[in-house]
Amino acid sequence: GFGELRVLMLANNTIEGLSSVRALRAVAVSEVRLQGNPVCESIGSSAFRQLLIAMVPSVKSLNGGEVRERERNEAEKFYISYWLRQPSAPD
């Protein structure tokens, strides 16, 4: 399995949806780089960062920036408000 995977570099790929990103919850990855993917640009880099932080609790570094406790708390609030505004719920 991927039990020992800690760093995942997926920048500049063709990841288009949040469902693909949500799959990272199954891996205890602590550092992720996803910039340059269509999903980042379609949602906006700031919103994408907050959603990913909320969806993947193990992430400590995202696209080279440290994830601090306060940012995680804010991201979780943003996640809830984001999905309340969407026409369909997350997977």
Coordinates of N, CA and C in Angstrom, one line a residue:
G1 N 0.8 -1.2 0.0 CA 0.0 0.0 0.0 C 0.9 1.3 0.0
F2 N 0.2 2.3 0.3 CA 0.9 3.6 0.3 C 1.1 4.1 1.8
G3 N 1.1 3.3 2.7 CA 1.2 3.6 4.1 C 2.4 4.5 4.5
E4 N 3.5 4.4 3.8 CA 4.7 5.2 4.1 C 4.8 6.5 3.2
L5 N 3.9 6.7 2.3 CA 3.9 7.9 1.5 C 3.7 9.1 2.3
R6 N 4.6 10.1 2.2 CA 4.5 11.3 3.0 C 4.5 12.6 2.1
V7 N 5.1 12.5 0.9 CA 5.2 13.6 0.0 C 4.6 13.2 -1.4
L8 N 3.8 14.0 -1.9 CA 3.1 13.7 -3.2 C 3.2 15.0 -4.1
M9 N 3.9 14.8 -5.2 CA 4.1 15.9 -6.1 C 3.3 15.7 -7.3
L10 N 2.2 16.4 -7.5 CA 1.3 16.3 -8.6 C 1.1 17.6 -9.3
A11 N 2.0 18.5 -9.2 CA 1.9 19.8 -9.9 C 1.9 19.7 -11.4
N12 N 1.1 20.6 -12.0 CA 1.1 20.6 -13.5 C 0.6 19.3 -14.2
N13 N -0.4 18.8 -13.6 CA -1.0 17.6 -14.2 C -2.4 18.0 -14.8
T14 N -3.3 17.0 -14.9 CA -4.6 17.3 -15.5 C -5.7 17.0 -14.5
I15 N -5.5 17.2 -13.2 CA -6.5 16.9 -12.2 C -7.6 18.0 -12.3
E16 N -8.8 17.6 -12.5 CA -9.9 18.5 -12.8 C -10.9 18.6 -11.8
G17 N -11.0 17.7 -10.9 CA -12.1 17.7 -9.9 C -11.7 17.5 -8.5
L18 N -12.6 18.0 -7.6 CA -12.3 17.8 -6.1 C -12.4 16.3 -5.7
S19 N -13.1 15.5 -6.4 CA -13.2 14.1 -6.0 C -11.8 13.4 -6.1
S20 N -11.0 13.8 -7.1 CA -9.7 13.3 -7.2 C -8.8 13.7 -6.0
V21 N -9.0 14.9 -5.6 CA -8.2 15.5 -4.5 C -8.7 14.8 -3.2
R22 N -10.0 14.6 -3.1 CA -10.5 14.0 -1.9 C -10.0 12.6 -1.6
A23 N -9.5 11.9 -2.7 CA -9.0 10.6 -2.5 C -7.7 10.6 -1.7
L24 N -7.1 11.8 -1.5 CA -5.8 11.9 -0.7 C -6.1 11.6 0.7
R25 N -7.3 11.6 1.2 CA -7.7 11.3 2.6 C -7.3 9.9 2.9
A26 N -7.2 9.0 1.9 CA -6.9 7.6 2.2 C -5.4 7.4 2.5
V27 N -4.6 8.4 2.2 CA -3.2 8.3 2.4 C -2.8 9.4 3.4
A28 N -1.9 9.0 4.4 CA -1.5 10.0 5.4 C -0.4 10.9 4.9
V29 N -0.6 11.5 3.7 CA 0.4 12.3 3.1 C 0.5 13.7 3.9
S30 N 1.7 14.1 4.1 CA 1.9 15.4 4.9 C 2.3 16.6 4.0
E31 N 2.8 16.3 2.8 CA 3.2 17.4 1.9 C 2.6 17.1 0.5
V32 N 1.9 18.1 0.0 CA 1.3 17.9 -1.3 C 1.6 19.2 -2.2
R33 N 1.9 18.9 -3.5 CA 2.1 20.0 -4.4 C 1.1 19.7 -5.6
L34 N 0.1 20.6 -5.7 CA -0.9 20.4 -6.8 C -1.1 21.7 -7.6
Q35 N -0.2 22.7 -7.5 CA -0.4 23.9 -8.3 C -0.3 23.5 -9.8
G36 N -1.0 24.3 -10.6 CA -0.9 24.1 -12.0 C -1.9 23.1 -12.6
N37 N -2.8 22.6 -11.8 CA -3.8 21.7 -12.2 C -5.1 22.4 -12.5
P38 N -5.9 21.9 -13.5 CA -7.2 22.6 -13.8 C -8.1 22.9 -12.6
V39 N -8.1 21.9 -11.6 CA -9.0 22.1 -10.5 C -8.6 23.3 -9.7
C40 N -7.3 23.7 -9.6 CA -6.9 24.8 -8.9 C -7.4 26.1 -9.5
E41 N -7.3 26.1 -10.9 CA -7.7 27.3 -11.6 C -9.2 27.5 -11.7
S42 N -9.9 26.4 -11.8 CA -11.4 26.5 -11.9 C -12.0 27.0 -10.6
I43 N -11.5 26.7 -9.5 CA -12.0 27.1 -8.2 C -11.4 28.4 -7.7
G44 N -10.1 28.6 -8.1 CA -9.3 29.7 -7.6 C -8.3 29.1 -6.6
S45 N -7.1 29.6 -6.6 CA -6.0 29.0 -5.8 C -6.3 29.1 -4.3
S46 N -6.8 30.2 -3.9 CA -7.1 30.4 -2.4 C -8.2 29.5 -1.9
A47 N -9.3 29.4 -2.7 CA -10.4 28.6 -2.3 C -10.0 27.1 -2.4
F48 N -9.2 26.8 -3.4 CA -8.7 25.4 -3.5 C -7.8 25.0 -2.3
R49 N -6.9 25.9 -1.9 CA -6.1 25.6 -0.8 C -6.9 25.3 0.4
Q50 N -7.9 26.2 0.7 CA -8.7 26.0 1.9 C -9.5 24.6 1.8
L51 N -10.1 24.3 0.7 CA -10.8 23.1 0.5 C -9.9 21.9 0.7
L52 N -8.7 21.9 0.1 CA -7.8 20.7 0.3 C -7.4 20.6 1.7
I53 N -7.1 21.7 2.4 CA -6.7 21.6 3.8 C -7.8 21.0 4.6
A54 N -9.0 21.4 4.4 CA -10.2 20.8 5.1 C -10.4 19.3 4.8
M55 N -10.2 19.0 3.5 CA -10.5 17.6 3.1 C -9.4 16.6 3.5
V56 N -8.2 17.0 3.6 CA -7.1 16.1 3.9 C -6.4 16.5 5.2
P57 N -6.9 16.0 6.3 CA -6.4 16.5 7.6 C -4.9 16.2 7.8
S58 N -4.3 15.3 7.1 CA -2.9 15.0 7.4 C -1.9 16.0 6.7
V59 N -2.4 16.8 5.8 CA -1.5 17.8 5.1 C -1.0 18.8 6.1
K60 N 0.3 18.9 6.1 CA 1.1 19.9 6.9 C 1.7 21.0 6.0
S61 N 1.9 20.7 4.7 CA 2.5 21.6 3.7 C 1.7 21.4 2.4
L62 N 1.3 22.6 1.9 CA 0.6 22.5 0.6 C 1.2 23.5 -0.4
N63 N 1.7 23.0 -1.5 CA 2.3 23.9 -2.5 C 3.5 24.7 -1.9
G64 N 4.2 24.1 -1.0 CA 5.4 24.8 -0.4 C 5.1 25.6 0.8
G65 N 3.8 25.8 1.1 CA 3.4 26.7 2.3 C 3.0 25.8 3.4
E66 N 3.5 26.1 4.6 CA 3.1 25.4 5.8 C 1.6 25.7 6.1
V67 N 0.9 24.6 6.6 CA -0.4 24.7 7.0 C -0.4 24.8 8.6
R68 N -0.8 25.9 9.1 CA -0.9 26.2 10.5 C -2.2 25.9 11.1
E69 N -2.3 25.7 12.4 CA -3.6 25.3 13.0 C -4.7 26.3 12.7
R70 N -4.4 27.6 12.8 CA -5.4 28.6 12.6 C -5.9 28.5 11.1
E71 N -5.0 28.3 10.2 CA -5.5 28.2 8.8 C -6.3 26.9 8.6
R72 N -6.0 25.9 9.3 CA -6.8 24.6 9.2 C -8.2 24.9 9.8
N73 N -8.3 25.6 10.9 CA -9.6 25.9 11.5 C -10.5 26.8 10.5
E74 N -9.8 27.8 9.9 CA -10.5 28.6 8.9 C -10.9 27.8 7.7
A75 N -10.1 26.9 7.3 CA -10.4 26.1 6.1 C -11.6 25.2 6.3
E76 N -11.7 24.7 7.5 CA -12.8 23.8 7.8 C -14.1 24.6 7.8
K77 N -14.1 25.9 8.3 CA -15.3 26.7 8.2 C -15.6 27.1 6.8
F78 N -14.6 27.4 6.0 CA -14.8 27.7 4.6 C -15.4 26.5 3.8
Y79 N -14.9 25.3 4.1 CA -15.4 24.1 3.5 C -16.9 23.9 3.7
I80 N -17.4 24.1 4.9 CA -18.8 24.0 5.2 C -19.6 25.1 4.4
S81 N -19.1 26.3 4.4 CA -19.8 27.4 3.7 C -19.8 27.2 2.2
Y82 N -18.7 26.7 1.7 CA -18.5 26.4 0.3 C -19.6 25.4 -0.2
W83 N -19.7 24.3 0.5 CA -20.6 23.2 0.1 C -22.1 23.6 0.3
L84 N -22.3 24.5 1.3 CA -23.7 25.0 1.4 C -24.2 25.8 0.2
R85 N -23.2 26.4 -0.5 CA -23.5 27.3 -1.6 C -23.6 26.5 -2.9
Q86 N -23.2 25.2 -2.9 CA -23.1 24.4 -4.2 C -24.4 23.8 -4.4
P87 N -24.8 23.5 -5.7 CA -26.0 22.9 -6.1 C -26.0 21.4 -5.7
S88 N -24.9 20.8 -5.6 CA -24.8 19.4 -5.1 C -23.8 19.2 -4.1
A89 N -24.0 18.2 -3.2 CA -23.1 18.0 -2.1 C -21.8 17.2 -2.6
P90 N -20.8 17.3 -1.8 CA -19.5 16.6 -2.2 C -19.7 15.1 -2.1
D91 N -18.8 14.4 -2.8 CA -18.9 12.9 -2.8 C -18.7 12.4 -1.5

